[in-house]
XYZ file of C-alpha atoms in Angstrom:
699
model
C 44.448 18.294 -25.865
C 43.995 15.800 -28.682
C 47.178 15.312 -30.664
C 45.834 15.082 -34.224
C 49.309 14.432 -35.639
C 49.613 11.389 -33.390
C 46.142 10.150 -34.408
C 46.989 10.637 -38.078
C 50.192 8.629 -37.578
C 48.223 5.807 -35.909
C 45.745 5.764 -38.793
C 48.559 5.579 -41.371
C 50.298 2.796 -39.501
C 47.021 0.907 -39.076
C 46.096 1.249 -42.719
C 49.557 0.099 -43.802
C 49.204 -2.930 -41.533
C 45.729 -3.733 -42.910
C 47.034 -3.570 -46.460
C 50.171 -5.558 -45.633
C 48.114 -8.379 -44.123
C 45.357 -8.371 -46.707
C 44.344 -12.021 -46.288
C 43.963 -11.706 -42.541
C 42.159 -8.386 -42.931
C 39.830 -9.852 -45.544
C 38.898 -12.797 -43.279
C 38.248 -10.549 -40.285
C 36.401 -8.017 -42.453
C 34.110 -10.697 -43.908
C 33.261 -11.948 -40.427
C 32.408 -8.410 -39.291
C 30.444 -7.801 -42.523
C 28.316 -10.921 -42.030
C 27.802 -10.178 -38.345
C 26.639 -6.614 -38.960
C 24.438 -7.696 -41.850
C 22.742 -10.421 -39.803
C 22.317 -8.221 -36.743
C 20.836 -5.255 -38.599
C 18.539 -7.387 -40.770
C 17.341 -9.391 -37.757
C 16.807 -6.331 -35.584
C 15.017 -4.474 -38.384
C 12.748 -7.474 -39.017
C 11.917 -7.815 -35.326
C 11.254 -4.088 -34.992
C 8.969 -4.206 -38.032
C 7.143 -7.247 -36.671
C 6.750 -5.494 -33.336
C 5.245 -2.436 -35.033
C 2.959 -4.589 -37.221
C 1.813 -6.747 -34.327
C 1.178 -3.643 -32.248
C -1.079 -2.330 -35.016
C -2.893 -5.676 -35.183
C -3.731 -5.374 -31.484
C -4.081 -1.652 -30.874
C -6.167 -1.024 -34.005
C -8.573 -3.877 -33.321
C -8.949 -4.819 -29.648
C -6.614 -3.490 -26.969
C -5.992 0.152 -27.828
C -2.624 1.582 -26.780
C -3.514 1.280 -23.094
C -6.058 -0.511 -20.946
C -7.364 0.819 -17.630
C -8.820 -1.552 -15.047
C -9.576 -1.864 -11.334
C -6.559 -1.100 -9.136
C -7.890 -3.593 -6.553
C -7.986 -6.490 -9.012
C -6.476 -9.683 -7.598
C -5.462 -11.021 -11.022
C -3.441 -9.474 -13.810
C -5.560 -8.049 -16.585
C -5.244 -9.661 -20.028
C -7.757 -9.323 -22.831
C -6.506 -12.204 -24.964
C -6.618 -15.029 -22.491
C -9.389 -13.938 -20.116
C -11.492 -17.065 -20.392
C -14.105 -15.972 -17.902
C -16.152 -18.760 -16.385
C -14.867 -21.282 -18.956
C -11.995 -21.979 -16.586
C -10.995 -20.278 -13.359
C -12.722 -16.921 -13.618
C -10.098 -14.148 -13.324
C -10.781 -11.492 -10.730
C -9.995 -8.205 -12.464
C -12.588 -6.186 -10.567
C -14.511 -3.525 -12.420
C -14.562 0.180 -13.136
C -17.584 1.376 -11.155
C -18.240 4.605 -13.051
C -16.874 4.594 -16.581
C -18.107 8.132 -17.326
C -15.923 9.634 -14.582
C -12.870 7.646 -15.707
C -13.408 8.752 -19.299
C -13.732 12.403 -18.280
C -10.432 12.366 -16.386
C -8.407 10.352 -18.901
C -9.660 12.210 -21.948
C -8.571 15.518 -20.421
C -4.993 14.561 -21.387
C -4.058 16.211 -24.726
C -2.633 12.969 -26.164
C -5.734 10.833 -25.448
C -8.029 10.526 -28.469
C -10.604 7.940 -27.352
C -11.603 6.142 -24.145
C -13.873 3.153 -24.833
C -15.665 0.931 -22.248
C -14.969 -2.800 -22.543
C -15.708 -6.182 -21.025
C -14.869 -9.709 -22.179
C -16.281 -13.155 -21.428
C -17.713 -16.298 -23.012
C -21.293 -17.262 -23.824
C -22.999 -20.387 -25.109
C -25.583 -20.361 -27.870
C -27.823 -23.440 -27.747
C -29.348 -24.212 -31.126
C -31.774 -26.977 -30.200
C -32.643 -29.256 -33.119
C -34.759 -29.311 -36.246
C -38.025 -30.026 -34.406
C -37.388 -27.288 -31.826
C -36.806 -24.794 -34.596
C -39.928 -25.779 -36.551
C -42.121 -25.784 -33.427
C -40.952 -22.231 -32.674
C -41.839 -21.281 -36.248
C -45.308 -22.799 -35.755
C -45.766 -20.880 -32.518
C -44.772 -17.565 -34.105
C -46.941 -18.166 -37.168
C -49.943 -19.083 -35.018
C -49.473 -16.016 -32.847
C -49.252 -13.722 -35.868
C -52.059 -15.554 -37.745
C -49.574 -16.222 -40.532
C -51.257 -19.168 -42.299
C -48.685 -19.418 -45.087
C -45.644 -19.864 -42.806
C -47.670 -22.090 -40.489
C -48.446 -24.458 -43.373
C -44.841 -24.469 -44.601
C -43.568 -25.325 -41.112
C -46.250 -28.015 -40.718
C -45.248 -29.678 -43.991
C -41.579 -29.537 -43.032
C -42.388 -31.114 -39.656
C -44.379 -33.863 -41.360
C -41.369 -34.603 -43.585
C -39.134 -34.813 -40.530
C -41.564 -37.163 -38.767
C -41.759 -39.422 -41.834
C -37.959 -39.673 -42.053
C -37.688 -40.209 -38.317
C -40.337 -42.960 -38.490
C -38.396 -44.795 -41.215
C -35.190 -44.536 -39.189
C -36.838 -45.746 -35.972
C -38.565 -48.686 -37.705
C -35.200 -49.651 -39.177
C -33.799 -49.873 -35.626
C -36.437 -52.371 -34.424
C -34.652 -55.466 -33.192
C -31.299 -53.679 -33.126
C -31.360 -51.272 -30.177
C -31.469 -52.514 -26.593
C -34.474 -50.514 -25.286
C -37.206 -51.916 -27.550
C -40.064 -50.649 -25.340
C -38.919 -47.059 -25.624
C -38.409 -47.459 -29.360
C -41.922 -48.859 -29.870
C -43.364 -45.981 -27.835
C -41.537 -43.472 -30.045
C -42.794 -45.215 -33.226
C -46.368 -45.054 -31.891
C -46.039 -41.306 -31.232
C -44.536 -40.717 -34.682
C -47.413 -42.560 -36.354
C -49.876 -40.520 -34.323
C -48.484 -37.141 -35.397
C -48.179 -38.346 -38.994
C -51.939 -38.894 -39.246
C -54.164 -36.160 -40.608
C -56.516 -35.977 -37.625
C -53.639 -34.725 -35.394
C -53.220 -31.644 -37.566
C -56.968 -31.261 -38.184
C -57.495 -30.893 -34.425
C -54.268 -28.944 -33.891
C -55.888 -25.486 -33.694
C -58.386 -26.613 -31.029
C -55.606 -26.736 -28.443
C -52.584 -25.184 -30.136
C -50.388 -24.570 -27.092
C -50.809 -28.078 -25.666
C -50.114 -29.618 -29.067
C -46.962 -27.509 -29.415
C -45.876 -28.607 -25.950
C -46.537 -32.212 -27.004
C -44.225 -31.804 -30.000
C -41.536 -30.163 -27.871
C -41.615 -32.696 -25.039
C -42.353 -35.938 -26.901
C -40.958 -35.488 -30.420
C -38.019 -33.096 -30.071
C -36.078 -35.384 -27.652
C -35.989 -38.068 -30.376
C -33.593 -35.863 -32.381
C -30.135 -35.009 -31.104
C -29.588 -31.333 -30.304
C -27.045 -29.484 -32.370
C -23.786 -28.850 -30.577
C -23.813 -25.508 -28.732
C -21.711 -22.686 -30.113
C -19.028 -21.082 -27.975
C -18.820 -17.336 -28.504
C -16.190 -15.164 -26.894
C -17.585 -11.676 -26.850
C -16.205 -8.191 -26.428
C -18.740 -5.854 -24.878
C -18.293 -2.211 -25.790
C -19.911 0.986 -26.982
C -20.128 -0.390 -30.524
C -20.463 2.932 -32.363
C -17.515 4.487 -30.527
C -15.549 1.256 -31.036
C -16.074 1.370 -34.814
C -14.926 4.989 -34.806
C -11.853 4.421 -32.621
C -10.430 1.171 -34.044
C -9.270 1.546 -37.689
C -9.184 -2.192 -38.464
C -12.920 -2.668 -37.860
C -14.972 -3.189 -41.039
C -18.614 -4.245 -41.396
C -19.012 -7.138 -43.874
C -22.689 -8.170 -43.926
C -25.880 -6.781 -42.458
C -25.851 -3.466 -40.645
C -24.415 -1.773 -37.597
C -26.323 -2.061 -34.351
C -28.626 1.006 -34.323
C -27.355 3.904 -32.241
C -28.037 3.212 -28.564
C -29.708 -0.169 -29.227
C -28.976 -3.658 -27.955
C -27.458 -6.136 -30.385
C -24.708 -8.477 -31.545
C -22.133 -8.311 -34.341
C -20.503 -11.654 -35.163
C -17.001 -11.901 -36.537
C -17.145 -13.118 -40.149
C -14.545 -15.798 -39.384
C -16.796 -17.200 -36.656
C -19.855 -16.915 -38.874
C -18.182 -19.025 -41.566
C -16.618 -21.651 -39.319
C -19.048 -21.878 -36.391
C -22.487 -20.768 -37.578
C -22.321 -22.423 -40.987
C -23.990 -25.714 -41.967
C -21.933 -28.645 -40.658
C -21.515 -30.299 -44.076
C -20.397 -27.100 -45.782
C -18.138 -26.325 -42.851
C -16.411 -29.691 -43.237
C -15.626 -29.024 -46.900
C -14.353 -25.535 -46.023
C -12.168 -26.840 -43.186
C -10.581 -29.537 -45.347
C -9.876 -27.035 -48.114
C -8.343 -24.686 -45.542
C -6.057 -27.472 -44.328
C -5.000 -28.460 -47.843
C -4.575 -25.082 -49.519
C -4.027 -22.488 -46.839
C -2.262 -24.453 -44.129
C -0.762 -26.954 -46.594
C -1.230 -29.813 -44.134
C -2.085 -32.441 -46.731
C -2.435 -34.948 -48.158
C -5.803 -36.223 -46.929
C -4.614 -39.825 -46.666
C -2.006 -38.968 -44.013
C -3.808 -36.123 -42.242
C -5.475 -37.662 -39.199
C -7.369 -34.475 -38.378
C -9.026 -34.435 -41.808
C -9.774 -38.152 -41.553
C -11.495 -37.469 -38.224
C -13.643 -34.718 -39.739
C -14.725 -36.997 -42.584
C -15.692 -39.833 -40.227
C -17.634 -37.485 -37.956
C -19.627 -35.942 -40.774
C -20.430 -39.400 -42.190
C -21.864 -40.383 -38.804
C -23.878 -37.132 -38.630
C -25.379 -37.587 -42.098
C -28.591 -39.095 -40.724
C -29.242 -36.114 -38.446
C -28.260 -33.670 -41.190
C -30.798 -35.181 -43.597
C -33.591 -34.543 -41.067
C -33.136 -30.809 -41.659
C -34.094 -31.238 -45.307
C -37.611 -30.927 -46.622
C -39.187 -33.557 -48.876
C -38.621 -31.566 -52.076
C -35.042 -30.746 -51.128
C -34.332 -34.369 -50.194
C -35.597 -35.637 -53.568
C -33.598 -33.037 -55.505
C -30.389 -33.872 -53.643
C -31.041 -37.600 -53.960
C -31.480 -37.311 -57.733
C -28.319 -35.229 -58.012
C -26.248 -37.722 -56.019
C -27.656 -40.713 -57.913
C -26.660 -39.049 -61.158
C -23.209 -38.097 -59.869
C -22.376 -41.421 -58.200
C -24.261 -43.493 -60.820
C -25.852 -45.487 -58.041
C -29.412 -46.174 -56.801
C -29.660 -46.076 -53.015
C -31.126 -44.202 -50.036
C -30.145 -40.578 -49.546
C -28.262 -41.429 -46.370
C -26.154 -44.135 -48.072
C -25.570 -41.897 -51.075
C -24.224 -39.153 -48.849
C -21.955 -41.551 -46.967
C -20.569 -42.672 -50.324
C -20.233 -39.069 -51.514
C -18.248 -38.217 -48.370
C -15.584 -40.839 -49.021
C -13.121 -38.073 -49.813
C -9.524 -38.444 -50.899
C -6.833 -36.346 -52.569
C -8.053 -37.270 -56.055
C -11.752 -36.418 -55.678
C -11.910 -33.768 -52.938
C -11.928 -30.572 -54.984
C -14.298 -32.013 -57.578
C -16.776 -33.104 -54.880
C -16.403 -29.870 -52.970
C -17.317 -27.884 -56.110
C -20.200 -30.277 -56.821
C -21.509 -29.847 -53.265
C -21.653 -26.057 -53.571
C -23.025 -26.058 -57.111
C -25.620 -28.849 -56.952
C -26.421 -29.469 -53.270
C -25.902 -26.183 -51.400
C -28.805 -24.424 -53.200
C -31.226 -26.860 -51.474
C -29.915 -26.427 -47.931
C -29.793 -23.594 -45.416
C -26.071 -22.785 -45.313
C -26.478 -20.580 -42.238
C -29.081 -21.944 -39.779
C -28.804 -18.703 -37.789
C -29.444 -15.741 -40.039
C -28.621 -12.082 -39.803
C -31.660 -10.478 -38.208
C -32.459 -13.447 -35.906
C -32.777 -13.124 -32.147
C -30.024 -15.055 -30.336
C -29.889 -16.084 -26.690
C -26.446 -15.640 -25.137
C -26.017 -17.877 -22.085
C -23.152 -16.580 -19.977
C -20.832 -19.101 -18.359
C -20.783 -19.212 -14.577
C -22.500 -16.499 -12.582
C -24.713 -14.202 -14.583
C -27.849 -14.313 -16.651
C -28.891 -15.087 -20.210
C -29.897 -12.347 -22.608
C -31.592 -12.234 -25.993
C -30.146 -9.885 -28.574
C -30.652 -9.352 -32.265
C -27.909 -10.516 -34.615
C -27.402 -7.436 -36.795
C -24.415 -8.327 -38.973
C -20.849 -9.542 -39.361
C -17.532 -7.717 -39.332
C -13.847 -8.410 -39.857
C -10.378 -6.909 -39.594
C -9.115 -6.493 -43.209
C -5.803 -8.247 -43.790
C -6.260 -10.426 -40.718
C -9.276 -12.408 -41.939
C -7.558 -15.816 -41.902
C -5.179 -15.182 -39.027
C -7.196 -16.923 -36.332
C -6.894 -13.762 -34.266
C -9.537 -12.138 -36.468
C -12.267 -14.414 -35.139
C -11.328 -13.998 -31.499
C -14.195 -11.736 -30.445
C -17.822 -10.948 -31.256
C -19.185 -7.525 -30.357
C -22.046 -7.036 -27.877
C -23.484 -3.716 -26.725
C -22.503 -2.505 -23.257
C -26.047 -2.427 -21.840
C -26.697 -6.100 -22.621
C -23.321 -7.024 -21.154
C -24.118 -5.272 -17.867
C -27.393 -7.154 -17.617
C -25.668 -10.446 -18.440
C -23.090 -9.777 -15.723
C -25.730 -8.896 -13.158
C -24.846 -5.201 -13.012
C -27.860 -3.000 -12.205
C -28.850 -1.391 -15.497
C -31.522 1.348 -15.816
C -33.991 -1.268 -17.128
C -33.217 -3.621 -14.258
C -33.626 -0.798 -11.738
C -37.066 0.022 -13.193
C -38.104 -3.627 -12.802
C -36.898 -3.677 -9.191
C -38.731 -0.430 -8.421
C -41.908 -1.747 -10.042
C -41.699 -4.959 -8.020
C -41.222 -3.005 -4.797
C -44.116 -0.698 -5.574
C -46.524 -3.490 -6.521
C -45.520 -5.541 -3.489
C -45.790 -2.584 -1.133
C -42.129 -2.895 -0.075
C -40.259 0.277 0.816
C -36.512 0.720 0.583
C -34.653 -1.208 3.246
C -31.107 -1.939 4.310
C -29.307 -5.152 3.427
C -29.678 -6.480 6.972
C -33.461 -6.872 6.785
C -35.013 -9.330 9.244
C -38.362 -11.067 9.712
C -39.359 -8.418 12.245
C -38.671 -5.680 9.689
C -40.888 -7.384 7.119
C -43.732 -8.772 9.206
C -43.621 -7.171 12.618
C -42.022 -8.152 15.917
C -42.589 -11.724 17.054
C -44.199 -12.846 13.792
C -43.040 -16.097 12.182
C -42.824 -16.141 8.396
C -44.077 -19.704 8.180
C -46.794 -19.770 10.798
C -47.917 -16.218 11.522
C -47.353 -14.275 8.327
C -50.221 -11.855 7.813
C -52.478 -12.226 4.826
C -51.084 -9.059 3.209
C -47.599 -10.584 3.079
C -48.807 -13.461 0.925
C -50.444 -10.946 -1.382
C -47.109 -9.159 -1.596
C -45.327 -12.340 -2.669
C -48.100 -13.098 -5.167
C -47.657 -9.633 -6.620
C -43.918 -10.252 -7.052
C -44.621 -13.540 -8.829
C -47.124 -11.849 -11.135
C -44.533 -9.268 -12.127
C -41.848 -11.886 -12.712
C -44.132 -13.942 -14.935
C -44.404 -11.155 -17.488
C -44.861 -11.741 -21.152
C -41.316 -12.493 -22.306
C -42.095 -11.552 -25.900
C -43.417 -8.167 -24.846
C -40.345 -7.570 -22.749
C -38.059 -8.518 -25.641
C -39.925 -6.184 -27.995
C -39.717 -3.366 -25.470
C -35.983 -3.908 -25.001
C -35.379 -4.035 -28.737
C -37.282 -0.793 -29.253
C -35.463 0.896 -26.375
C -32.737 3.380 -27.326
C -30.150 4.373 -24.766
C -28.525 7.787 -24.694
C -24.753 8.161 -24.712
C -24.938 9.237 -21.077
C -26.821 6.049 -20.144
C -24.279 3.895 -21.974
C -21.331 5.579 -20.263
C -22.791 6.033 -16.773
C -22.325 2.516 -15.550
C -19.695 -0.114 -14.773
C -17.291 -1.766 -17.203
C -14.530 -4.320 -16.729
C -11.930 -2.139 -18.406
C -11.427 0.864 -20.670
C -9.405 1.023 -23.882
C -7.342 4.171 -24.390
C -6.349 5.235 -27.911
C -3.613 7.856 -28.202
C -3.134 10.577 -30.792
C 0.657 10.137 -30.870
C 1.860 6.627 -30.074
C 5.496 7.770 -29.830
C 4.589 9.597 -26.592
C 3.360 6.376 -24.960
C 5.773 6.290 -22.015
C 5.328 9.971 -21.148
C 1.556 9.686 -21.514
C 1.475 6.757 -19.057
C 3.352 8.886 -16.494
C 0.994 11.826 -17.018
C -2.138 9.650 -16.804
C -0.929 7.960 -13.616
C -0.512 11.433 -12.135
C -4.063 12.366 -13.188
C -5.390 9.115 -11.733
C -3.737 9.838 -8.377
C -4.915 13.468 -8.307
C -8.528 12.468 -9.013
C -8.411 9.447 -6.678
C -9.533 7.037 -9.384
C -9.268 3.392 -8.366
C -7.769 2.227 -11.653
C -4.394 1.164 -13.015
C -2.912 1.177 -16.514
C -1.235 -1.485 -18.644
C 0.156 -1.041 -22.131
C -1.067 -2.953 -25.184
C 1.576 -5.662 -24.821
C 0.608 -6.457 -21.227
C -3.088 -6.236 -22.077
C -2.609 -8.802 -24.844
C -1.175 -11.318 -22.367
C 0.708 -14.244 -23.891
C -0.118 -12.982 -27.402
C 1.605 -9.682 -26.712
C 4.713 -11.470 -25.450
C 5.194 -13.356 -28.726
C 7.481 -10.666 -30.157
C 9.560 -10.598 -26.983
C 9.993 -14.373 -27.120
C 10.929 -14.272 -30.822
C 13.373 -11.441 -30.168
C 15.041 -13.386 -27.332
C 15.390 -16.470 -29.552
C 16.881 -14.511 -32.445
C 19.171 -12.469 -30.224
C 20.406 -15.690 -28.638
C 21.321 -16.853 -32.131
C 23.061 -13.528 -32.864
C 25.001 -13.715 -29.601
C 26.173 -17.190 -30.596
C 27.230 -15.890 -34.019
C 29.191 -13.001 -32.524
C 30.744 -15.235 -29.885
C 32.129 -17.410 -32.667
C 33.173 -14.267 -34.568
C 34.982 -12.948 -31.492
C 36.984 -16.141 -31.161
C 37.898 -16.146 -34.868
C 38.874 -12.449 -34.850
C 40.868 -12.928 -31.663
C 42.812 -15.853 -33.176
C 43.393 -13.982 -36.434
C 44.680 -10.908 -34.633
C 46.848 -12.995 -32.319
C 48.423 -14.800 -35.282
C 48.992 -11.448 -36.941
C 50.679 -10.214 -33.773
C 53.019 -13.195 -33.783
C 53.939 -12.457 -37.392
C 54.706 -8.796 -36.631
C 57.297 -9.254 -33.895
C 60.044 -7.498 -35.947
C 57.766 -4.555 -36.756
C 56.741 -4.192 -33.120
C 60.403 -4.464 -31.950
C 61.544 -1.822 -34.430
C 58.828 0.594 -33.299
C 59.724 0.000 -29.660
C 63.453 0.466 -30.428
C 62.926 3.879 -32.003
C 60.983 5.071 -28.974
C 57.377 4.001 -29.471
C 55.800 3.315 -26.074
C 53.291 0.666 -25.123
C 50.496 3.172 -25.647
C 51.506 3.610 -29.288
C 51.522 -0.137 -29.885
C 48.167 -0.547 -28.118
C 46.709 2.400 -30.041
C 47.971 1.052 -33.374
C 46.319 -2.325 -32.850
C 43.027 -0.824 -31.614
C 42.983 1.771 -34.406
C 43.560 -1.005 -36.924
C 40.605 -2.906 -35.442
C 38.378 0.184 -35.458
C 39.264 1.006 -39.087
C 38.588 -2.536 -40.207
C 35.299 -2.573 -38.258
C 34.147 0.743 -39.716
C 34.893 -0.302 -43.294
C 33.390 -3.790 -42.979
C 30.513 -2.527 -40.823
C 29.668 0.176 -43.372
C 29.361 -2.371 -46.181
C 27.397 -4.673 -43.872
C 24.986 -1.838 -43.078
C 24.740 -0.934 -46.759
C 23.921 -4.522 -47.750
C 21.348 -4.790 -44.947
C 19.770 -1.476 -45.970
C 19.481 -2.542 -49.618
C 17.991 -5.918 -48.648
C 15.455 -4.515 -46.155
C 14.532 -1.708 -48.541
C 13.812 -4.294 -51.234
C 11.671 -6.360 -48.850
C 9.895 -3.179 -47.776
C 8.885 -2.469 -51.363
C 7.700 -5.970 -52.333
C 6.667 -7.265 -48.902
C 7.080 -10.694 -47.321
C 4.052 -12.938 -47.827
C 2.772 -14.531 -44.615
C 3.604 -18.256 -45.026
C 0.638 -19.311 -42.852
C -2.679 -17.611 -42.046
C -1.723 -17.481 -38.367
C 1.354 -15.387 -39.257
C -0.871 -12.640 -40.692
C -1.546 -11.476 -37.156
C 2.212 -11.106 -36.486
C 2.750 -9.435 -39.880
C -0.188 -7.067 -39.410
C -1.741 -8.355 -42.632
C -1.058 -10.690 -45.526
C 2.379 -9.147 -46.107
C 5.078 -7.681 -43.875
C 6.779 -4.527 -45.151
C 9.949 -4.220 -43.050
C 12.007 -1.049 -42.764
C 15.235 0.036 -41.071
C 15.105 2.482 -38.180
C 17.945 4.461 -36.616
C 17.879 2.184 -33.582
C 18.774 -0.781 -35.805
C 21.797 1.092 -37.226
C 22.968 2.262 -33.815
C 22.729 -1.248 -32.419
C 24.662 -2.716 -35.367
C 27.506 -0.190 -35.083
C 27.692 -0.479 -31.298
C 27.811 -4.281 -31.244
C 30.404 -4.562 -34.008
C 32.569 -1.967 -32.277
C 32.426 -3.809 -28.949
C 33.074 -7.205 -30.558
C 35.954 -6.095 -32.776
C 37.699 -4.033 -30.087
C 37.090 -6.746 -27.472
C 38.509 -9.404 -29.785
C 41.598 -7.257 -30.479
C 42.249 -6.247 -26.885
C 44.143 -9.364 -25.773
C 46.443 -9.537 -28.851
C 47.134 -5.793 -28.420
C 48.001 -6.178 -24.731
C 50.209 -9.161 -25.582
C 52.009 -7.100 -28.231
C 52.783 -4.293 -25.744
C 54.434 -6.747 -23.362
C 56.966 -8.097 -25.900
C 60.465 -6.816 -24.987
C 62.031 -4.806 -27.862
C 65.152 -7.037 -27.981
C 63.060 -10.195 -28.310
C 60.855 -8.603 -30.920
C 63.781 -7.371 -33.025
C 65.504 -10.780 -32.939
C 62.293 -12.576 -34.035
C 61.913 -13.671 -37.629
C 58.913 -12.863 -39.770
């Protein structure tokens, strides 16, 4: 039984000792106070960051869980799967998403199961002449005389500028023959009779412009787009952070693309405007100024000065004159538009913001800030194995609070049907094409091991003895393949796919959103059981694993901070141990007296440990109280993200930390272990002092 009288005696003795050695107790108490305060604040901050970062990921991209092929050779990560850009990861595929969804969604804690796939695509933008020739072709096809004439005038302006530039290079460039040939062609297309006879052979004239004129102008750099393929409507419903910014949602069941607003502003935007935006972002948001010492900004300025000549080609005659007049007035200088722009782009810390405002107020109205507009058709060229697809660009979206985090612009959304076609999966449309080709060619279904004998009869050589009907079959296939691309695009755009068609097909992975996140571990166990019972060839990873290196950021930060805390407590342990040992040396007489009147070693040990526990509880309580007040204050006002990139970790522009019971338990446990551990050796030493020696010692 517990002897409460004995415990009460130990407490009284311990308290008397604490009060008698107030200086020592105050030093030890302050160390414990600071240690508890730091530990609780740090742990609460890390827990809050973990929760915020989890929301950033699970409410935007990963979901709480990701399911993927159990036979995958590589580990599945969504943030870091670079597809064919590098070594293409082999994560397999979910063959029948509909079946997987049916099984997983039968669990009471599963709210949504969304198909997903990630990869990269290139968007080639051609150049000014390519774009205008396409406009001419469309206008001619639609008998749109007004747009045809506008495009023709714009092309004529481009040719005139190009002619001036090429004539200026005579005697400078090495290949003079090629240059003279280009000047001759430019003069030819600048003459009226070229356009007067244009309609007599429109297609050949357009081909002439594409093959002879377009190569004289440098193509715009291709755009890299990392895309997330999904059931876009279900995605918007399941992920709370998704918000449409411009344009409209992809129509229900249709093909299409939604571009992240961050990408639209910093990838799609006009190169000159983008340079001003990037410099402002470096100076104001990232605070990486000044311009004079920022080599990255200096590089941007030099690059855009070099590109001025090509940029001016995009301008029409009227626009060029307006901008030229504006720059002459601003710079108070008469010169060519190209030289004026080079002068205007000599940016420094004194003139940057003034010139940036002037650009947007006086120059931007005469240029096309976004060469690719919402509503345009865009060709996505998949890296590596796969095919290119054309989809309509319907609008832009963002994740509120994470707009400038860098993470916000990670993905662009593509519908699942287009993704399957891009990846080479057999879609319903593709199967119809294959069936039509077989039917027109007179080919019946056959096994993969087809031979010449199967196709053409025994003993027949394809090259020498192929029957006449076989050549007709191949001609039929060619006729089907050379279909009208425009008609096919229109048919695909008009096509609407049912929910069953969207779900009954392969996907690379599936995002799982839970109703109650606190049941994550139990839900994983239950789902793994369901997967085994239904013989599904999939495996599960949580949001942190699915996020790859991004998801491990919190773990790394926690390890670093805990290493610091361990160092702090190690120092505290040494200081407490020394303080208690010195106190023991000063209490020899007290210890000897207690031993002389019958107190055993257990009493002495208990007195020292009780003293340590009392001091730890008192100091730890005030440390917890101070930490609670501080975190509660931060939770009400929030901590502003110091850099845009930190918004992703904070779950928005501010972090609102809070204390959880786990933080309190950890603080109390650690301080108890440290204080008792630091007191243990002095206590053991005190119990081993002979009573006679102790009583003869002087204070």
